Backbone as a ProteinNet text record, in pm:
[ID]
protein_1_A
[PRIMARY]
XXXXXXXXXXXXXXXXXXXXXXXXXXXXXXXXXXXXXXXXXXXXXXXXXXXXXXXXXXXXXXXXXXXXXXXXXXXXXXXXXXXXXXXXXXXXXXXXXXXXXXXXXXXXXXXXXXXXXXXXXXXXXXXXXXXXXXXXXXXXXXXXXXXXXXXXXXXXXXXXXXXXXXXXXXXXXXXXXXXXXXXXXXXXXXXXXXXXXXXXXX
[TERTIARY]
13237.9	13259	13122.4	13109.1	12980.5	12969.6	12850.4	12824.7	12911.9	12930.4	13011.2	13155.3	13208.8	13343.8	13348.1	13240.1	13233	13233	13163.1	13163	13303.5	13370	13501.9	13603.2	13587.6	13675.1	13654.8	13531.5	13499.3	13539.8	13502.5	13512.6	13622.9	13687.2	13797.4	13756.9	13849.2	13817	13774.5	13817.3	13779.8	13630.3	13563.4	13419.4	13335.6	13395.7	13325.4	13191.9	13187.9	13064.2	12949.3	12981.9	12877.1	12825.5	12917.2	12875.7	12791.9	12828.5	12752.2	12610.5	12599.6	12467.7	12383.1	12442.7	12367.7	12324.1	12412.9	12378.4	12258.5	12257.5	12146.4	12015.9	12024.4	11904.4	11844.6	11930.2	11877.7	11825.1	11855.9	11804.2	11679.1	11620.9	11501.4	11389.5	11314.8	11218.1	11100.4	11068	10953.4	10987.4	11113.7	11153.4	11132.2	11080	11063.1	11138.3	11143.2	11220.9	11343.3	11328.2	11438.3	11532.7	11596.3	11671.6	11821	11895.2	12038.4	12058.8	11969.5	11983.1	11970.1	11873.9	11858.6	11983.4	12033.3	12154.3	12269.8	12291	12401.5	12385.6	12261.2	12237.1	12267.8	12229	12257.7	12408.7	12476.9	12622.3	12691.9	12645.1	12705.4	12692.2	12573.8	12553.9	12627	12637.2	12719.8	12863.6	12913	13048.7	13059.5	12957.7	12961.4	12954.3	12878.5	12859	12955.9	13054.3	13142.4	13210.3	13240.2	13305.6	13220.3	13088.7	12999.6	12989	13036.3	13024.2	13142.4	13116.6	13225.4	13302.4	13232.4	13292.6	13231.5	13283.7	13223.9	13218	13317.1	13316.6	13196.1	13165	13047.9	12920.1	12912.6	12793.3	12778.8	12890	12884	12836.4	12888.2	12843.8	12694.9	12649.9	12507.9	12421.9	12471.9	12397.2	12375	12475.7	12462.6	12353.8	12340.8	12246.3	12108.9	12091.4	11971.5	11842	11845.4	11727.1	11756.8	11851.8	11891.5	11776.6	11692.5	11569.1	11455.2	11380.7	11270.6	11152.3	11051.2	10925.1	10815	10752.4	10654	10532.4	10516.2	10403.5	10437	10559.1	10600.5	10641.3	10630.9	10662.7	10795.3	10868.8	10991.3	11115.9	11111.8	11223.8	11354.5	11346.9	11469.8	11531.8	11447.1	11498.4	11559.6	11495.6	11548.5	11677	11683.7	11807.6	11920.4	11889.1	11990.7	12041.6	11949.7	11991.7	12079.1	12043.4	12124.9	12265.8	12274.7	12405.9	12487.9	12424.7	12497.1	12549.1	12465.4	12503	12613.7	12599.1	12695.2	12828.9	12824.4	12948.3	13022.2	12953.1	13021.3	13128.4	13114.2	13210.4	13328.1	13339.4	13448.7	13545.3	13652.4	13746.7	13717.7	13597.8	13560.7	13554.6	13596.4	13583.9	13437.4	13414.6	13277.4	13207.7	13282.6	13221.6	13170.7	13241	13196	13069.3	13067	12946.9	12827.7	12847.9	12739.4	12688.8	12780.7	12740.5	12662.3	12702.9	12628.8	12487.1	12474.6	12342	12256.1	12314.9	12240.1	12192.2	12279.1	12243.9	12133	12138.9	12032.3	11899.2	11900.3	11777.3	11724.9	11814.6	11774.3	11688.2	11700.1	11620.6	11473.2	11435.4	11291.7	11229.6	11298.9	11242.7	11306.4	11429.8	11506.2	11511.8	11525.6	11527	11651.1	11769.3	11891.2	11895.6	11964.5	11986.1	12077.6	12070.5	12150.6	12300.2	12356.1	12498.7	12536.5	12439	12462.5	12508	12636.9	12687.9	12670.1	12696.6	12678.9	12532.5	12444.5	12302.1	12248.8	12296.8	12251.3	12287.5	12408.3	12451.9	12370.7	12353.7	12279.1	12134.4	12069.3	11929.1	11914.1	12003.2	11995.5	12015.2	12109.8	12135.6	12015.6	11952.8	11839.2	11717.1	11696.8	11576	11598.5	11715.9	11745.7	11648.9	11592.5	11498.1	11378.8	11346.6	11233.7	11259.4	11386.6	11421.5	11466.2	11434.8	11471.6	11386.3	11425.1	11342.2	11205.1	11101.9	10965.7	10946	11010.2	10994.1	11050.8	11168.6	11229	11148.2	11096.8	11013.3	10887.3	10827.9	10706	10735.4	10852.6	10891.4	10910.2	10969.6	10986.6	10851	10758.8	10626.5	10553.6	10566.7	10502.6	10564.5	10696.6	10764.1	10721.3	10704.9	10657.3	10516	10432	10295.9	10301.2	10392.2	10406.8	10447.7	10538.5	10581.4	10465.8	10371.7	10254.4	10131.8	10154.8	10045.9	9938.2	9970.6	9873.3	9776.3	9803	9718.1	9610.7	9483.1	9376.2	9402.1	9355.2	9387.6	9349.4	9229.9	9187	9273.1	9309.4	9395.1	9536.3	9585.7	9719.4	9721.1	9622	9618	9618.2	9537.6	9529.1	9662.6	9722.8	9849.4	9962.5	9968	10073.4	10058.1	9934.3	9910.7	9953.3	9931.5	9973.4	10125.5	10195.4	10341.9	10389	10331.1	10374.8	10342.6	10224.8	10191.1	10284.7	10326.1	10422.8	10555	10597.9	10722.1	10710	10598.5	10581	10578	10534.1	10523.2	10659	10760.6	10893.1	10948.2	11024.8	11082.8	11175.8	11245.1	11321.9	11340.4	11348.5	11362	11507.7	11597.3	11739.5	11820.3	11932.7	12006.3	12143.7	12210.6	12338.5	12310.1	12400.4	12380.8	12373.2	12457.3	12459.9	12327.3	12276.6	12152	12033.8	12035	11921.3	11914.8	12027.2	12029.2	11986.9	12030.1	12006.1	11865.5	11811.3	11690.6	11566.7	11581.9	11468.1	11348.9	11374.4	11264.2	11194.1	11272.2	11214	11139.3	11193.7	11126.9	10988.6	10978.3	10847.1	10749.7	10797.8	10710	10664.8	10757.4	10723.2	10618.5	10639.2	10545.8	10408.1	10405.2	10276.5	10203.9	10280.1	10220.1	10164.2	10240.5	10190.7	10065.6	10064.9	9946.1	9824.2	9843.9	9735.1	9678.7	9768.7	9725.7	9655.3	9706.2	9643.7	9502.4	9483	9353.3	9257.6	9304.9	9220.8	9100.6
8290	8425.4	8486.8	8532.7	8591.5	8730.9	8790.2	8913.6	9029.1	9041.2	9153.4	9140.2	9017.9	8997.6	9030.5	8997.6	9026.4	9178.4	9250.7	9396	9452.5	9407.8	9464.4	9429.9	9313.5	9278.9	9376.1	9426.1	9519.3	9662.3	9706.8	9849.6	9882.2	9780.4	9805.6	9791.3	9743.1	9716.9	9841	9958.9	10081.9	10112.9	10043.7	10066.1	9951.3	9870.7	9753.1	9790.3	9905.4	9947.1	9963.3	10004	10017.2	9879.9	9785.4	9649.3	9587.1	9612.2	9557.8	9614.8	9745.5	9810.7	9757.3	9741.8	9690.6	9546.4	9464.2	9325.3	9320.2	9407.7	9412.1	9450.8	9543.8	9586.7	9472.3	9397.7	9286.9	9172.2	9174.4	9073.9	9116.6	9230.4	9279.2	9175.9	9159.4	9049	9059.8	9179.2	9190.6	9148.9	9126.7	9088.3	8938	8905	8763.8	8728.8	8823.8	8802.6	8892.2	9018.2	9116.1	9099.4	8983.6	8936.7	8928.1	8879.1	8853.7	8755.5	8657.7	8559.2	8627.3	8719.2	8793.5	8876.6	8946.8	9027.5	8941.2	8825.5	8737.4	8689.9	8659.2	8613.2	8723.7	8847.2	8959.8	8981.8	8978.3	8996.8	8887.6	8764.3	8653.8	8676.4	8721.2	8739.2	8863.1	8966.7	9081.4	9035.9	8949.8	8896.3	8823.4	8745.9	8667.4	8755.9	8865.6	8955.1	9071.8	9070.3	9185.8	9231.7	9138.6	9175.9	9264	9264.6	9349.5	9490.1	9511.6	9641.3	9730.9	9862.2	9958	9976.1	9965.4	9982.4	9878.9	9755.8	9649.7	9684.2	9757.1	9793.3	9879	9976.2	10061.2	9978.9	9883.3	9799	9713.5	9661.3	9581.2	9667	9788.5	9877.2	9907.5	9932.4	9960	9839.1	9720.2	9599.6	9594.8	9630.7	9631.7	9726.4	9839.9	9941.7	9932.4	9849.8	9863.9	9836.6	9750.7	9725.9	9754.8	9843.8	9869.3	9926.7	10006.1	10053.1	9976.7	9902.3	9825.4	9822.7	9900.4	9904.6	9883.8	9765.4	9737.8	9830.7	9905.6	9998.8	10134.6	10149.9	10275.7	10250.7	10355.2	10343.7	10408.8	10457.9	10532.8	10463.6	10331.2	10258.6	10279.1	10279.2	10294.2	10432.7	10535.8	10671.3	10681.6	10622.4	10627.7	10545.6	10434.1	10354.9	10434	10507.6	10588.6	10699.2	10761.2	10866.6	10808.2	10688	10621.6	10594.7	10549.3	10524.6	10652.9	10761.1	10888.1	10930.1	10912.3	10955.2	10867.7	10735.8	10644.7	10645.6	10654.8	10650.5	10783.7	10890.4	11019.5	11016.2	10924.6	10914.7	10822.5	10778.7	10690.9	10769.8	10703.9	10771.9	10740.6	10693.2	10668.5	10800.6	10801.7	10923.7	10966.5	11096.2	11148	11093	11074.9	11023.3	10880.8	10800.7	10663.6	10665.9	10750.4	10761.7	10805.3	10902.5	10948.5	10835.5	10752.9	10640.9	10537.3	10510.3	10416.6	10467.4	10594.2	10653.7	10641.7	10673.5	10663.2	10521	10425.2	10285.8	10239	10276.5	10237.7	10296.9	10422.3	10485.9	10416.8	10361.1	10292.1	10169.6	10112.8	9992.7	10024.9	10152.4	10186.1	10128.2	10146.1	10108.4	9983.7	9951.9	9844.1	9864.2	9989.9	10020.8	10102.9	10039.2	10112.7	10150	10259.8	10299.5	10196.7	10185.8	10083.9	10088.9	10207.1	10216.7	10213.6	10192.3	10195.9	10057.7	10031.5	9897.2	9862.3	9957.7	9929.4	9902.5	9983.9	9966.7	9835.2	9793.4	9666.7	9549.8	9551.9	9443	9441.4	9557.9	9560.4	9517.4	9568	9532.5	9383.8	9329.4	9185.5	9102.7	9141.9	9066	9073.1	9188.9	9206.9	9127.6	9116.6	9050.7	8904.7	8851.9	8714.7	8612.6	8640	8545.4	8519	8614.8	8594.2	8475.3	8448.2	8338	8213.1	8205.1	8086.6	7966.7	7849.4	7731.8	7753	7683.4	7711.2	7701.9	7606.4	7594.6	7715.9	7761.1	7877.7	8003.3	8011.8	8127.3	8128.1	8012.4	8004.2	8046.7	8008.3	8048.9	8200.4	8257.1	8402.9	8472.8	8426.2	8489	8479.3	8365.2	8347.8	8441.2	8460.5	8549.8	8694.2	8734.3	8869.5	8887.1	8786.3	8795.8	8813.2	8742.2	8755.6	8897.1	8955.5	9092.3	9190.8	9159.3	9245.3	9184.3	9118.3	9052.4	9147.2	9274.9	9374.6	9416.7	9375.2	9414.1	9307.2	9346.5	9247.4	9171.5	9048	8957.8	9014.3	9070.7	9119.4	9236.4	9324.2	9436.8	9389.7	9291.5	9239.3	9176.3	9094.5	9027.4	9129.5	9234.6	9336.4	9409.5	9447.4	9520.4	9435.6	9311.7	9221.6	9192.4	9172.9	9146.6	9265.8	9386.7	9506.6	9509.9	9476.9	9473.4	9369	9249.4	9140.1	9167.8	9224.3	9258.8	9365.7	9458.2	9558.9	9496.3	9395	9325.5	9252.3	9182.7	9108.4	9200.7	9324.9	9419.2	9473.6	9456.9	9505.9	9424.6	9489.8	9414.4	9303.4	9326.2	9220.1	9256.9	9154.2	9171.9	9187	9128.3	9125	9195.8	9251.9	9344.2	9293.3	9215.5	9156.8	9029.1	8996.4	8877.3	8751.2	8742.3	8624.1	8605	8710.2	8698.8	8675.6	8741.3	8723.6	8580.3	8525.3	8386.9	8290.1	8315.9	8222.9	8233.2	8356	8377.8	8422.1	8482.3	8549.7	8456.7	8343.5	8254.2	8200.4	8154.1	8099.7	8207.8	8329.1	8438.8	8464.8	8468.2	8494.2	8379.7	8258.5	8145.7	8154.7	8188.3	8201.2	8309.8	8424.8	8536.2	8499.9	8435.5	8394.8	8296.1	8204.4	8108.4	8180.2	8274.3	8346.6	8426.8	8489.4	8564.3	8472.5	8354.7	8258.6	8223	8203.2	8170.5	8288.9	8409.8	8528.6	8549.2	8512.2	8535.8	8417.6	8311.3	8190.5	8216.1
10187.4	10239.7	10276.4	10400.9	10437.1	10374.8	10384.1	10311.5	10360.3	10490.3	10540	10489.9	10490.4	10436.8	10287.8	10220.2	10076.8	10053.2	10139.7	10129.5	10151.4	10257	10287.3	10178.2	10114.6	10002.7	9886.4	9872.3	9764.2	9798.3	9917.7	9949.9	10050	10106.5	10198.5	10344.3	10429.4	10569.8	10646.2	10600.2	10670.2	10653.2	10560.7	10539.7	10595.5	10680.1	10731.8	10797.2	10864.2	10931.1	10830.8	10707.6	10605.4	10565.6	10543.8	10510.2	10619.8	10744.2	10857.4	10858.5	10833.7	10830.2	10715.4	10597.3	10483.1	10505.8	10560.4	10591.2	10685.8	10784.4	10879.8	10809.5	10717.9	10645.5	10562.7	10493.3	10411.6	10498.8	10627.4	10720	10795.7	10758.4	10828.7	10823	10933.6	10941.9	10845.6	10797.2	10706.6	10563.7	10536.1	10400.5	10380.2	10262.3	10226.7	10098.4	10005.4	9883.3	9880.2	9919.9	9910.2	10029.2	10034.2	10150.7	10120.1	10218.4	10196.3	10080.8	10069.6	9961.3	9824.7	9812.8	9686.9	9659.5	9760.7	9743.2	9695	9758.5	9719.4	9575.4	9535.4	9398.8	9298.2	9331.3	9241.6	9231.7	9345.4	9343.8	9262.6	9276.7	9201.2	9051.6	9008.7	8865.3	8813.9	8896.2	8856.8	8834.2	8923.2	8903.5	8770.2	8738.7	8615.9	8491.4	8501.2	8386.3	8387.2	8478.1	8498.2	8369.8	8280.3	8155.3	8066.1	8089.5	8010.8	8068.1	8190.1	8256.2	8224.1	8223.5	8207.1	8337.7	8449.9	8581.8	8676.8	8674.4	8756.5	8904.8	8954	9095.4	9131.4	9046.7	9071	9066.2	8974.3	8964.6	9090.5	9141.1	9264.7	9381.9	9392.2	9499.4	9485.6	9363.8	9341.3	9376.3	9346.8	9383.5	9534.2	9610.8	9756.5	9803.2	9736	9782.6	9717.1	9613	9530.7	9605.5	9706.5	9789.6	9936.9	9962.2	10101	10183	10119	10182.4	10118.2	10197.4	10139.4	10235.4	10200.7	10274.1	10171.5	10168.3	10063.1	10065.7	10173.3	10179.1	10117.8	10067.9	10004.6	9860.1	9778.5	9635.5	9600.2	9700.9	9672.3	9727.5	9735.3	9794.9	9718.5	9585	9506.6	9528.6	9529.4	9552	9692	9790.2	9926.4	9937.5	9866.4	9864.8	9800.8	9693.9	9626.3	9719.5	9792.7	9886.7	9998	10042.3	10145.4	10092.1	9967.7	9907.1	9902.4	9860.1	9851.4	9988.9	10089.7	10224.6	10282.3	10269.9	10330.5	10256.1	10125.3	10047.2	10049.5	10087.7	10099.6	10207.5	10302	10412.8	10380.6	10255.2	10214.6	10125.6	10084.4	9994.8	9848.1	9818.1	9679	9603.4	9477.3	9397.6	9385.3	9380.8	9369.8	9246.2	9137.3	9013.9	9033.5	9112.5	9140.5	9225.1	9326.7	9410.9	9326.3	9238.2	9150.9	9062.1	9012.2	8926.6	9006.1	9128	9213.4	9235.7	9267.5	9290.8	9165	9049.3	8923.6	8897.5	8922.6	8897.8	8989.9	9116.2	9209.1	9162.2	9121	9072	8946.3	8867	8743.6	8772.2	8891.8	8921.8	8944.1	8934.2	8931.5	8804.3	8691.6	8561.3	8501.1	8541.4	8478	8326.5	8284.4	8140.8	8105.8	8106.3	8072.9	7924.8	7898.1	7758.4	7690.9	7557.3	7486.9	7518.7	7537.6	7564.2	7711	7797	7942	7989.2	7975.8	8006.1	8153.5	8242.1	8384.7	8417.1	8363.1	8390	8337.4	8223	8165.9	8257.5	8312	8400.1	8529.2	8592.7	8718.4	8697.9	8594.9	8571.5	8542	8462.8	8432.9	8558.6	8642.1	8764.3	8859.2	8865.8	8956.9	8911.1	8780.9	8728.1	8690.1	8715.5	8671.9	8729.1	8846.7	8906.8	8815.4	8729.9	8638.1	8546.3	8518.5	8430	8502.7	8632.2	8710.2	8670.7	8719.1	8692.6	8757.5	8709.8	8756.2	8907.7	8973.5	9118.9	9191.2	9148.7	9213.4	9183	9061.2	9027.5	9113.1	9131.9	9214.2	9358.4	9409.5	9544.9	9551.6	9447.1	9439.4	9440.2	9356	9348	9482.3	9549.5	9680.3	9783.9	9776.9	9871.5	9849.4	9723.6	9694.3	9751	9736	9791.4	9942.8	10009	10154.3	10192.3	10115.4	10145.9	10133.3	10045.9	10028.1	10096.6	10207.7	10279.2	10327.4	10339.7	10386	10275.3	10149.7	10037.5	10016.1	10008	9981.6	9852	9848.8	9738	9601.9	9589.5	9458.2	9411.6	9503.9	9466.8	9433.1	9508.8	9478.1	9339.6	9309.6	9179.5	9065.7	9081	8975.4	8960.7	9072.4	9066.9	9013.2	9059.9	9013	8864.4	8818.8	8676.5	8591.9	8643.4	8570.3	8554.6	8661.7	8657.1	8555.9	8564.1	8477.2	8330.8	8304.2	8165.7	8111.5	8198.4	8157.7	8118.6	8194.2	8161	8027.7	8008	7882.6	7761.7	7782.5	7670.3	7626.4	7709.4	7672.7	7555.5	7467.9	7356.3	7404.1	7514.8	7579.8	7726.3	7810.2	7954.7	7995.7	7918.1	7952.1	7844.5	7885	7799.5	7757.9	7842	7801.8	7723.6	7633.6	7550.2	7636.9	7738.8	7824.6	7895.2	7958	8033.3	7940.2	7826	7735.6	7686	7651.8	7603.1	7713	7834.8	7944.2	8002.5	8010.2	8090.5	8014	7897.5	7833.3	7809.4	7743.7	7710.4	7834.1	7930.7	8053.7	8131.2	8131.9	8204.4	8146.8	8016.9	7956.1	7984.6	7984.5	8019.4	8164.7	8253.7	8395.4	8418	8354.3	8371.5	8317.3	8201.2	8143.9	8234.7	8296.7	8390.1	8511	8568	8685.3	8650	8533.7	8492	8479.2	8425.9	8413	8551.5	8649.1	8784.3	8850.8	8827.2	8885.3	8831.1	8705.6	8640.7	8654	8720.6	8732.8	8822.2
[MASK]
++++++++++++++++++++++++++++++++++++++++++++++++++++++++++++++++++++++++++++++++++++++++++++++++++++++++++++++++++++++++++++++++++++++++++++++++++++++++++++++++++++++++++++++++++++++++++++++++++++++++++

């Protein structure tokens, strides 16, 4: 099933124009990691973790919007993606409470730090960060794609900024919040991050 069909299966055929617009956004030429492939991977894992969510439908909608606006030269992509979700979903027959939850979830991807009782947030954050726990080759491809997206940043500044992000992740008590994701990805994610930090500091 292609992405637009996947959207209409979730949100209804009357919203097909929204799925088409989102699909186009994830296909923008400047994207190297935050692509249709990333979106599909997040959606797949949300499906797998759906039993941990309070409202799987809202989490799926938030997954669609979480990187809908992506400009690596700006620091407010998540906020702009959340505003886009609010604007586009206002034209649907979704309940206002669902739209509000989607907006909240998209904004949560700024920190990936859901509260302990935030079942929807835990699922979305785990699905978004699962690449950190990928096998080493896939992780290396992810890291290289992120570097490409920030190709305008000089190497020394990129290394310093990326190391700050990675050290922040390692300092967290845990990277993943659902039992399934933590068991599957936590150990490998920490090894991957430590390896990337070693390479950045070489």
